[in-house]
Amino acid sequence: MKKSVDLSRLIAHARVETPPRVDVADDVLSLLAVRRPAVSYHPLMWIASLSSAAAACAAVISFVIMRASQSNALSNMYEVISWAAQ
Amino acid sequence: MTILYVDSAALNAWRQDAVPGILRRLGAAVAAASSGRTRAATVPVADLRQIEQTLNGDSEAYKRLIERHQQHVANILWKFTRDPRTHEELVQDVFVEAFLSLRTYKGKAPLSHWLATIATRVGYAFWKDTYDRRRMEPFSLADWDELLDPDGEPNPDPSDAARFMYELLAQLNPRDRLVLTLRYLEECDIDETARRTGWSKAMVKVQSLRARHRLKKLFEKAGRELEL
């Protein structure tokens, strides 16, 4: 025959146990006061934006100049070479 | 335990964006609680006022809140660990998490209920993180014969009884352990267990049944019959 165990009796006693006292208020506030080293991305974002804008302007200007000079590019080259040869 | 970093810039931004709305809501709750008009009357006005002050950046107010509720949280978490150091760390984790999600507290239920839910979540996460069947502490019912003998000591030491229950339930997986801890040691009903675990009521019932079944099997293996 199996021995019977009345767990509810033990549970009732376990419930009245007094847990240890804690005092965590100061520790919690210290934890919350810990600041992650502030890495501000704002200056980097500004630099990146300005660089992109400058690059875009340079690209547009280069394209316009290239289109304008494309038609007589060869004659310009002959002129430069002949001038240099003289 | 968890190392938390609070970004002051983000915190300030959050205060500017979210806090006015929360404060309006809490202000209404304080007024209702003061006049005893609504359900919010069950929420202590001191709690609401200190939450309001905390959200306005008053750390002393949060300290007072912690001091008022820390023992309640500690009592809950003592069922999740018997190691005093870990216990204290878990209590800290609860209040850090509570601070970070204070904006979600609506003031409809007492703060202690809200903290109990966070404490349960923190304790359960701790069990899941540390649960390893292979490294489980050896446990034998025979070691507890004196305590288990119905004709033995009629008034066993509560600490012994609690340690036995802790070690016994540690033989189960975290889910079973959680539901039995809440239902029997915390005396939570189905509704309360569902609220604390975030499970549905049906899930709580099914899980309780399964957990009890596994516990009975544990006793059967040791040649005992469990009455619960």
PDB file of N, CA and C in Angstrom, chain B residues 42-128:
ATOM      1  N   THR B  42     -10.070  52.232  -5.263  1.00  0.00           N
ATOM      2  CA  THR B  42      -9.313  51.144  -4.654  1.00  0.00           C
ATOM      3  C   THR B  42      -7.806  51.394  -4.785  1.00  0.00           C
ATOM      4  N   VAL B  43      -7.429  52.348  -5.620  1.00  0.00           N
ATOM      5  CA  VAL B  43      -6.010  52.655  -5.808  1.00  0.00           C
ATOM      6  C   VAL B  43      -5.618  53.727  -4.792  1.00  0.00           C
ATOM      7  N   PRO B  44      -4.630  53.446  -3.923  1.00  0.00           N
ATOM      8  CA  PRO B  44      -4.245  54.463  -2.952  1.00  0.00           C
ATOM      9  C   PRO B  44      -3.824  55.759  -3.636  1.00  0.00           C
ATOM     10  N   VAL B  45      -4.358  56.863  -3.122  1.00  0.00           N
ATOM     11  CA  VAL B  45      -4.064  58.165  -3.717  1.00  0.00           C
ATOM     12  C   VAL B  45      -2.564  58.445  -3.639  1.00  0.00           C
ATOM     13  N   ALA B  46      -1.928  58.018  -2.539  1.00  0.00           N
ATOM     14  CA  ALA B  46      -0.484  58.264  -2.375  1.00  0.00           C
ATOM     15  C   ALA B  46       0.292  57.652  -3.538  1.00  0.00           C
ATOM     16  N   ASP B  47      -0.110  56.448  -3.949  1.00  0.00           N
ATOM     17  CA  ASP B  47       0.566  55.790  -5.080  1.00  0.00           C
ATOM     18  C   ASP B  47       0.442  56.634  -6.339  1.00  0.00           C
ATOM     19  N   LEU B  48      -0.798  57.075  -6.613  1.00  0.00           N
ATOM     20  CA  LEU B  48      -1.037  57.845  -7.842  1.00  0.00           C
ATOM     21  C   LEU B  48      -0.240  59.146  -7.845  1.00  0.00           C
ATOM     22  N   ARG B  49      -0.239  59.808  -6.703  1.00  0.00           N
ATOM     23  CA  ARG B  49       0.490  61.077  -6.615  1.00  0.00           C
ATOM     24  C   ARG B  49       1.986  60.846  -6.830  1.00  0.00           C
ATOM     25  N   GLN B  50       2.510  59.784  -6.227  1.00  0.00           N
ATOM     26  CA  GLN B  50       3.954  59.527  -6.363  1.00  0.00           C
ATOM     27  C   GLN B  50       4.318  59.070  -7.774  1.00  0.00           C
ATOM     28  N   ILE B  51       3.403  58.385  -8.434  1.00  0.00           N
ATOM     29  CA  ILE B  51       3.658  58.004  -9.834  1.00  0.00           C
ATOM     30  C   ILE B  51       3.725  59.281 -10.681  1.00  0.00           C
ATOM     31  N   GLU B  52       2.761  60.176 -10.394  1.00  0.00           N
ATOM     32  CA  GLU B  52       2.724  61.450 -11.107  1.00  0.00           C
ATOM     33  C   GLU B  52       4.045  62.215 -10.905  1.00  0.00           C
ATOM     34  N   GLN B  53       4.485  62.261  -9.653  1.00  0.00           N
ATOM     35  CA  GLN B  53       5.739  62.971  -9.349  1.00  0.00           C
ATOM     36  C   GLN B  53       6.930  62.278 -10.010  1.00  0.00           C
ATOM     37  N   THR B  54       6.905  60.939 -10.016  1.00  0.00           N
ATOM     38  CA  THR B  54       7.998  60.176 -10.653  1.00  0.00           C
ATOM     39  C   THR B  54       8.059  60.506 -12.135  1.00  0.00           C
ATOM     40  N   LEU B  55       6.894  60.555 -12.771  1.00  0.00           N
ATOM     41  CA  LEU B  55       6.865  60.853 -14.203  1.00  0.00           C
ATOM     42  C   LEU B  55       7.312  62.282 -14.488  1.00  0.00           C
ATOM     43  N   ASN B  56       7.213  63.122 -13.463  1.00  0.00           N
ATOM     44  CA  ASN B  56       7.712  64.498 -13.614  1.00  0.00           C
ATOM     45  C   ASN B  56       9.193  64.596 -13.301  1.00  0.00           C
ATOM     46  N   GLY B  57       9.831  63.451 -13.028  1.00  0.00           N
ATOM     47  CA  GLY B  57      11.278  63.440 -12.836  1.00  0.00           C
ATOM     48  C   GLY B  57      11.733  63.462 -11.386  1.00  0.00           C
ATOM     49  N   ASP B  58      10.789  63.249 -10.443  1.00  0.00           N
ATOM     50  CA  ASP B  58      11.158  63.276  -9.023  1.00  0.00           C
ATOM     51  C   ASP B  58      11.561  61.864  -8.573  1.00  0.00           C
ATOM     52  N   SER B  59      12.873  61.648  -8.460  1.00  0.00           N
ATOM     53  CA  SER B  59      13.337  60.295  -8.115  1.00  0.00           C
ATOM     54  C   SER B  59      13.026  59.941  -6.658  1.00  0.00           C
ATOM     55  N   GLU B  60      12.909  60.958  -5.805  1.00  0.00           N
ATOM     56  CA  GLU B  60      12.571  60.690  -4.399  1.00  0.00           C
ATOM     57  C   GLU B  60      11.175  60.073  -4.289  1.00  0.00           C
ATOM     58  N   ALA B  61      10.290  60.514  -5.183  1.00  0.00           N
ATOM     59  CA  ALA B  61       8.922  59.969  -5.173  1.00  0.00           C
ATOM     60  C   ALA B  61       8.963  58.484  -5.526  1.00  0.00           C
ATOM     61  N   TYR B  62       9.808  58.151  -6.507  1.00  0.00           N
ATOM     62  CA  TYR B  62       9.900  56.734  -6.877  1.00  0.00           C
ATOM     63  C   TYR B  62      10.521  55.923  -5.747  1.00  0.00           C
ATOM     64  N   LYS B  63      11.463  56.541  -5.047  1.00  0.00           N
ATOM     65  CA  LYS B  63      12.088  55.859  -3.910  1.00  0.00           C
ATOM     66  C   LYS B  63      11.016  55.520  -2.856  1.00  0.00           C
ATOM     67  N   ARG B  64      10.126  56.467  -2.604  1.00  0.00           N
ATOM     68  CA  ARG B  64       9.074  56.230  -1.613  1.00  0.00           C
ATOM     69  C   ARG B  64       8.132  55.120  -2.083  1.00  0.00           C
ATOM     70  N   LEU B  65       7.865  55.104  -3.390  1.00  0.00           N
ATOM     71  CA  LEU B  65       7.012  54.037  -3.946  1.00  0.00           C
ATOM     72  C   LEU B  65       7.673  52.671  -3.741  1.00  0.00           C
ATOM     73  N   ILE B  66       8.978  52.616  -4.027  1.00  0.00           N
ATOM     74  CA  ILE B  66       9.715  51.355  -3.867  1.00  0.00           C
ATOM     75  C   ILE B  66       9.659  50.913  -2.414  1.00  0.00           C
ATOM     76  N   GLU B  67       9.927  51.871  -1.515  1.00  0.00           N
ATOM     77  CA  GLU B  67       9.954  51.513  -0.097  1.00  0.00           C
ATOM     78  C   GLU B  67       8.610  50.969   0.369  1.00  0.00           C
ATOM     79  N   ARG B  68       7.543  51.497  -0.207  1.00  0.00           N
ATOM     80  CA  ARG B  68       6.211  51.039   0.216  1.00  0.00           C
ATOM     81  C   ARG B  68       5.879  49.648  -0.335  1.00  0.00           C
ATOM     82  N   HIS B  69       6.374  49.341  -1.522  1.00  0.00           N
ATOM     83  CA  HIS B  69       5.943  48.098  -2.178  1.00  0.00           C
ATOM     84  C   HIS B  69       7.006  47.000  -2.237  1.00  0.00           C
ATOM     85  N   GLN B  70       8.226  47.302  -1.821  1.00  0.00           N
ATOM     86  CA  GLN B  70       9.305  46.324  -2.033  1.00  0.00           C
ATOM     87  C   GLN B  70       9.071  45.010  -1.280  1.00  0.00           C
ATOM     88  N   GLN B  71       8.476  45.086  -0.094  1.00  0.00           N
ATOM     89  CA  GLN B  71       8.308  43.835   0.652  1.00  0.00           C
ATOM     90  C   GLN B  71       7.255  42.932   0.006  1.00  0.00           C
ATOM     91  N   HIS B  72       6.224  43.559  -0.544  1.00  0.00           N
ATOM     92  CA  HIS B  72       5.185  42.796  -1.245  1.00  0.00           C
ATOM     93  C   HIS B  72       5.805  42.044  -2.433  1.00  0.00           C
ATOM     94  N   VAL B  73       6.654  42.767  -3.177  1.00  0.00           N
ATOM     95  CA  VAL B  73       7.330  42.160  -4.335  1.00  0.00           C
ATOM     96  C   VAL B  73       8.303  41.075  -3.859  1.00  0.00           C
ATOM     97  N   ALA B  74       9.003  41.370  -2.757  1.00  0.00           N
ATOM     98  CA  ALA B  74       9.965  40.389  -2.210  1.00  0.00           C
ATOM     99  C   ALA B  74       9.255  39.107  -1.781  1.00  0.00           C
ATOM    100  N   ASN B  75       8.072  39.253  -1.191  1.00  0.00           N
ATOM    101  CA  ASN B  75       7.313  38.060  -0.763  1.00  0.00           C
ATOM    102  C   ASN B  75       6.967  37.171  -1.956  1.00  0.00           C
ATOM    103  N   ILE B  76       6.592  37.807  -3.059  1.00  0.00           N
ATOM    104  CA  ILE B  76       6.250  37.035  -4.266  1.00  0.00           C
ATOM    105  C   ILE B  76       7.499  36.333  -4.796  1.00  0.00           C
ATOM    106  N   LEU B  77       8.601  37.077  -4.874  1.00  0.00           N
ATOM    107  CA  LEU B  77       9.802  36.530  -5.520  1.00  0.00           C
ATOM    108  C   LEU B  77      10.542  35.514  -4.663  1.00  0.00           C
ATOM    109  N   TRP B  78      10.230  35.468  -3.387  1.00  0.00           N
ATOM    110  CA  TRP B  78      10.858  34.454  -2.529  1.00  0.00           C
ATOM    111  C   TRP B  78      10.396  33.055  -2.931  1.00  0.00           C
ATOM    112  N   LYS B  79       9.306  32.987  -3.677  1.00  0.00           N
ATOM    113  CA  LYS B  79       8.824  31.690  -4.172  1.00  0.00           C
ATOM    114  C   LYS B  79       9.516  31.314  -5.477  1.00  0.00           C
ATOM    115  N   PHE B  80      10.269  32.254  -6.026  1.00  0.00           N
ATOM    116  CA  PHE B  80      10.962  31.981  -7.286  1.00  0.00           C
ATOM    117  C   PHE B  80      12.443  31.672  -7.075  1.00  0.00           C
ATOM    118  N   THR B  81      12.971  32.065  -5.945  1.00  0.00           N
ATOM    119  CA  THR B  81      14.357  31.716  -5.617  1.00  0.00           C
ATOM    120  C   THR B  81      14.514  31.711  -4.102  1.00  0.00           C
ATOM    121  N   ARG B  82      15.420  30.845  -3.627  1.00  0.00           N
ATOM    122  CA  ARG B  82      15.680  30.807  -2.178  1.00  0.00           C
ATOM    123  C   ARG B  82      17.078  31.355  -1.890  1.00  0.00           C
ATOM    124  N   ASP B  83      17.702  31.886  -2.931  1.00  0.00           N
ATOM    125  CA  ASP B  83      19.034  32.455  -2.742  1.00  0.00           C
ATOM    126  C   ASP B  83      18.877  33.960  -2.445  1.00  0.00           C
ATOM    127  N   PRO B  84      19.282  34.404  -1.248  1.00  0.00           N
ATOM    128  CA  PRO B  84      19.031  35.801  -0.861  1.00  0.00           C
ATOM    129  C   PRO B  84      19.582  36.829  -1.849  1.00  0.00           C
ATOM    130  N   ARG B  85      20.755  36.546  -2.401  1.00  0.00           N
ATOM    131  CA  ARG B  85      21.371  37.511  -3.326  1.00  0.00           C
ATOM    132  C   ARG B  85      20.559  37.608  -4.628  1.00  0.00           C
ATOM    133  N   THR B  86      20.250  36.435  -5.179  1.00  0.00           N
ATOM    134  CA  THR B  86      19.447  36.418  -6.417  1.00  0.00           C
ATOM    135  C   THR B  86      18.081  37.058  -6.166  1.00  0.00           C
ATOM    136  N   HIS B  87      17.532  36.754  -5.002  1.00  0.00           N
ATOM    137  CA  HIS B  87      16.224  37.292  -4.628  1.00  0.00           C
ATOM    138  C   HIS B  87      16.235  38.830  -4.678  1.00  0.00           C
ATOM    139  N   GLU B  88      17.269  39.399  -4.072  1.00  0.00           N
ATOM    140  CA  GLU B  88      17.360  40.857  -4.038  1.00  0.00           C
ATOM    141  C   GLU B  88      17.520  41.425  -5.454  1.00  0.00           C
ATOM    142  N   GLU B  89      18.305  40.722  -6.270  1.00  0.00           N
ATOM    143  CA  GLU B  89      18.501  41.185  -7.651  1.00  0.00           C
ATOM    144  C   GLU B  89      17.192  41.145  -8.441  1.00  0.00           C
ATOM    145  N   LEU B  90      16.402  40.098  -8.190  1.00  0.00           N
ATOM    146  CA  LEU B  90      15.121  39.998  -8.902  1.00  0.00           C
ATOM    147  C   LEU B  90      14.176  41.119  -8.480  1.00  0.00           C
ATOM    148  N   VAL B  91      14.192  41.424  -7.178  1.00  0.00           N
ATOM    149  CA  VAL B  91      13.337  42.524  -6.690  1.00  0.00           C
ATOM    150  C   VAL B  91      13.755  43.838  -7.369  1.00  0.00           C
ATOM    151  N   GLN B  92      15.063  44.036  -7.468  1.00  0.00           N
ATOM    152  CA  GLN B  92      15.565  45.236  -8.160  1.00  0.00           C
ATOM    153  C   GLN B  92      15.079  45.265  -9.607  1.00  0.00           C
ATOM    154  N   ASP B  93      15.195  44.123 -10.269  1.00  0.00           N
ATOM    155  CA  ASP B  93      14.777  44.040 -11.680  1.00  0.00           C
ATOM    156  C   ASP B  93      13.315  44.456 -11.843  1.00  0.00           C
ATOM    157  N   VAL B  94      12.491  44.030 -10.891  1.00  0.00           N
ATOM    158  CA  VAL B  94      11.062  44.357 -10.971  1.00  0.00           C
ATOM    159  C   VAL B  94      10.865  45.868 -10.927  1.00  0.00           C
ATOM    160  N   PHE B  95      11.572  46.543 -10.011  1.00  0.00           N
ATOM    161  CA  PHE B  95      11.362  47.986  -9.892  1.00  0.00           C
ATOM    162  C   PHE B  95      12.004  48.768 -11.042  1.00  0.00           C
ATOM    163  N   VAL B  96      13.060  48.225 -11.602  1.00  0.00           N
ATOM    164  CA  VAL B  96      13.640  48.877 -12.780  1.00  0.00           C
ATOM    165  C   VAL B  96      12.660  48.735 -13.951  1.00  0.00           C
ATOM    166  N   GLU B  97      12.130  47.523 -14.120  1.00  0.00           N
ATOM    167  CA  GLU B  97      11.167  47.297 -15.212  1.00  0.00           C
ATOM    168  C   GLU B  97       9.909  48.133 -14.994  1.00  0.00           C
ATOM    169  N   ALA B  98       9.478  48.208 -13.739  1.00  0.00           N
ATOM    170  CA  ALA B  98       8.279  48.999 -13.421  1.00  0.00           C
ATOM    171  C   ALA B  98       8.511  50.467 -13.783  1.00  0.00           C
ATOM    172  N   PHE B  99       9.678  50.978 -13.478  1.00  0.00           N
ATOM    173  CA  PHE B  99       9.986  52.380 -13.784  1.00  0.00           C
ATOM    174  C   PHE B  99       9.935  52.612 -15.298  1.00  0.00           C
ATOM    175  N   LEU B 100      10.544  51.660 -16.028  1.00  0.00           N
ATOM    176  CA  LEU B 100      10.628  51.848 -17.477  1.00  0.00           C
ATOM    177  C   LEU B 100       9.270  51.721 -18.163  1.00  0.00           C
ATOM    178  N   SER B 101       8.328  51.030 -17.504  1.00  0.00           N
ATOM    179  CA  SER B 101       7.005  50.915 -18.141  1.00  0.00           C
ATOM    180  C   SER B 101       5.926  51.616 -17.318  1.00  0.00           C
ATOM    181  N   LEU B 102       6.345  52.554 -16.491  1.00  0.00           N
ATOM    182  CA  LEU B 102       5.388  53.260 -15.641  1.00  0.00           C
ATOM    183  C   LEU B 102       4.320  53.978 -16.464  1.00  0.00           C
ATOM    184  N   ARG B 103       4.677  54.364 -17.680  1.00  0.00           N
ATOM    185  CA  ARG B 103       3.723  55.082 -18.520  1.00  0.00           C
ATOM    186  C   ARG B 103       2.536  54.200 -18.929  1.00  0.00           C
ATOM    187  N   THR B 104       2.726  52.882 -18.834  1.00  0.00           N
ATOM    188  CA  THR B 104       1.623  51.983 -19.221  1.00  0.00           C
ATOM    189  C   THR B 104       0.662  51.731 -18.059  1.00  0.00           C
ATOM    190  N   TYR B 105       1.023  52.182 -16.877  1.00  0.00           N
ATOM    191  CA  TYR B 105       0.137  51.989 -15.727  1.00  0.00           C
ATOM    192  C   TYR B 105      -1.019  52.980 -15.829  1.00  0.00           C
ATOM    193  N   LYS B 106      -2.252  52.440 -15.815  1.00  0.00           N
ATOM    194  CA  LYS B 106      -3.399  53.304 -16.078  1.00  0.00           C
ATOM    195  C   LYS B 106      -4.092  53.778 -14.801  1.00  0.00           C
ATOM    196  N   GLY B 107      -3.694  53.235 -13.665  1.00  0.00           N
ATOM    197  CA  GLY B 107      -4.302  53.668 -12.409  1.00  0.00           C
ATOM    198  C   GLY B 107      -5.681  53.080 -12.172  1.00  0.00           C
ATOM    199  N   LYS B 108      -6.045  52.042 -12.940  1.00  0.00           N
ATOM    200  CA  LYS B 108      -7.382  51.439 -12.752  1.00  0.00           C
ATOM    201  C   LYS B 108      -7.357  50.373 -11.670  1.00  0.00           C
ATOM    202  N   ALA B 109      -6.204  49.704 -11.532  1.00  0.00           N
ATOM    203  CA  ALA B 109      -6.056  48.678 -10.490  1.00  0.00           C
ATOM    204  C   ALA B 109      -4.933  49.125  -9.556  1.00  0.00           C
ATOM    205  N   PRO B 110      -4.932  48.610  -8.318  1.00  0.00           N
ATOM    206  CA  PRO B 110      -3.863  49.021  -7.400  1.00  0.00           C
ATOM    207  C   PRO B 110      -2.482  48.735  -7.981  1.00  0.00           C
ATOM    208  N   LEU B 111      -1.556  49.581  -7.623  1.00  0.00           N
ATOM    209  CA  LEU B 111      -0.181  49.434  -8.119  1.00  0.00           C
ATOM    210  C   LEU B 111       0.404  48.083  -7.703  1.00  0.00           C
ATOM    211  N   SER B 112      -0.004  47.611  -6.520  1.00  0.00           N
ATOM    212  CA  SER B 112       0.537  46.330  -6.037  1.00  0.00           C
ATOM    213  C   SER B 112       0.165  45.178  -6.985  1.00  0.00           C
ATOM    214  N   HIS B 113      -1.028  45.240  -7.599  1.00  0.00           N
ATOM    215  CA  HIS B 113      -1.429  44.207  -8.562  1.00  0.00           C
ATOM    216  C   HIS B 113      -0.531  44.259  -9.799  1.00  0.00           C
ATOM    217  N   TRP B 114      -0.308  45.492 -10.231  1.00  0.00           N
ATOM    218  CA  TRP B 114       0.521  45.700 -11.427  1.00  0.00           C
ATOM    219  C   TRP B 114       1.948  45.207 -11.159  1.00  0.00           C
ATOM    220  N   LEU B 115       2.457  45.520  -9.965  1.00  0.00           N
ATOM    221  CA  LEU B 115       3.813  45.077  -9.607  1.00  0.00           C
ATOM    222  C   LEU B 115       3.869  43.556  -9.465  1.00  0.00           C
ATOM    223  N   ALA B 116       2.781  42.970  -8.965  1.00  0.00           N
ATOM    224  CA  ALA B 116       2.746  41.504  -8.818  1.00  0.00           C
ATOM    225  C   ALA B 116       2.854  40.829 -10.184  1.00  0.00           C
ATOM    226  N   THR B 117       2.213  41.430 -11.184  1.00  0.00           N
ATOM    227  CA  THR B 117       2.278  40.866 -12.543  1.00  0.00           C
ATOM    228  C   THR B 117       3.711  40.957 -13.073  1.00  0.00           C
ATOM    229  N   ILE B 118       4.345  42.103 -12.846  1.00  0.00           N
ATOM    230  CA  ILE B 118       5.736  42.257 -13.302  1.00  0.00           C
ATOM    231  C   ILE B 118       6.633  41.274 -12.548  1.00  0.00           C
ATOM    232  N   ALA B 119       6.410  41.143 -11.237  1.00  0.00           N
ATOM    233  CA  ALA B 119       7.227  40.230 -10.431  1.00  0.00           C
ATOM    234  C   ALA B 119       7.080  38.790 -10.938  1.00  0.00           C
ATOM    235  N   THR B 120       5.864  38.413 -11.282  1.00  0.00           N
ATOM    236  CA  THR B 120       5.627  37.050 -11.798  1.00  0.00           C
ATOM    237  C   THR B 120       6.373  36.855 -13.117  1.00  0.00           C
ATOM    238  N   ARG B 121       6.322  37.874 -13.959  1.00  0.00           N
ATOM    239  CA  ARG B 121       6.997  37.778 -15.261  1.00  0.00           C
ATOM    240  C   ARG B 121       8.510  37.674 -15.071  1.00  0.00           C
ATOM    241  N   VAL B 122       9.038  38.491 -14.168  1.00  0.00           N
ATOM    242  CA  VAL B 122      10.487  38.475 -13.908  1.00  0.00           C
ATOM    243  C   VAL B 122      10.903  37.121 -13.315  1.00  0.00           C
ATOM    244  N   GLY B 123      10.122  36.632 -12.357  1.00  0.00           N
ATOM    245  CA  GLY B 123      10.432  35.342 -11.727  1.00  0.00           C
ATOM    246  C   GLY B 123      10.363  34.188 -12.717  1.00  0.00           C
ATOM    247  N   TYR B 124       9.341  34.215 -13.561  1.00  0.00           N
ATOM    248  CA  TYR B 124       9.159  33.150 -14.560  1.00  0.00           C
ATOM    249  C   TYR B 124      10.305  33.176 -15.578  1.00  0.00           C
ATOM    250  N   ALA B 125      10.699  34.380 -15.987  1.00  0.00           N
ATOM    251  CA  ALA B 125      11.828  34.509 -16.923  1.00  0.00           C
ATOM    252  C   ALA B 125      13.098  33.955 -16.280  1.00  0.00           C
ATOM    253  N   PHE B 126      13.255  34.210 -14.988  1.00  0.00           N
ATOM    254  CA  PHE B 126      14.429  33.698 -14.271  1.00  0.00           C
ATOM    255  C   PHE B 126      14.416  32.162 -14.266  1.00  0.00           C
ATOM    256  N   TRP B 127      13.252  31.577 -14.015  1.00  0.00           N
ATOM    257  CA  TRP B 127      13.148  30.104 -14.047  1.00  0.00           C
ATOM    258  C   TRP B 127      13.484  29.559 -15.428  1.00  0.00           C
ATOM    259  N   LYS B 128      12.931  30.210 -16.452  1.00  0.00           N
ATOM    260  CA  LYS B 128      13.169  29.713 -17.818  1.00  0.00           C
ATOM    261  C   LYS B 128      14.653  29.807 -18.172  1.00  0.00           C
TER     262      LYS B 128
END
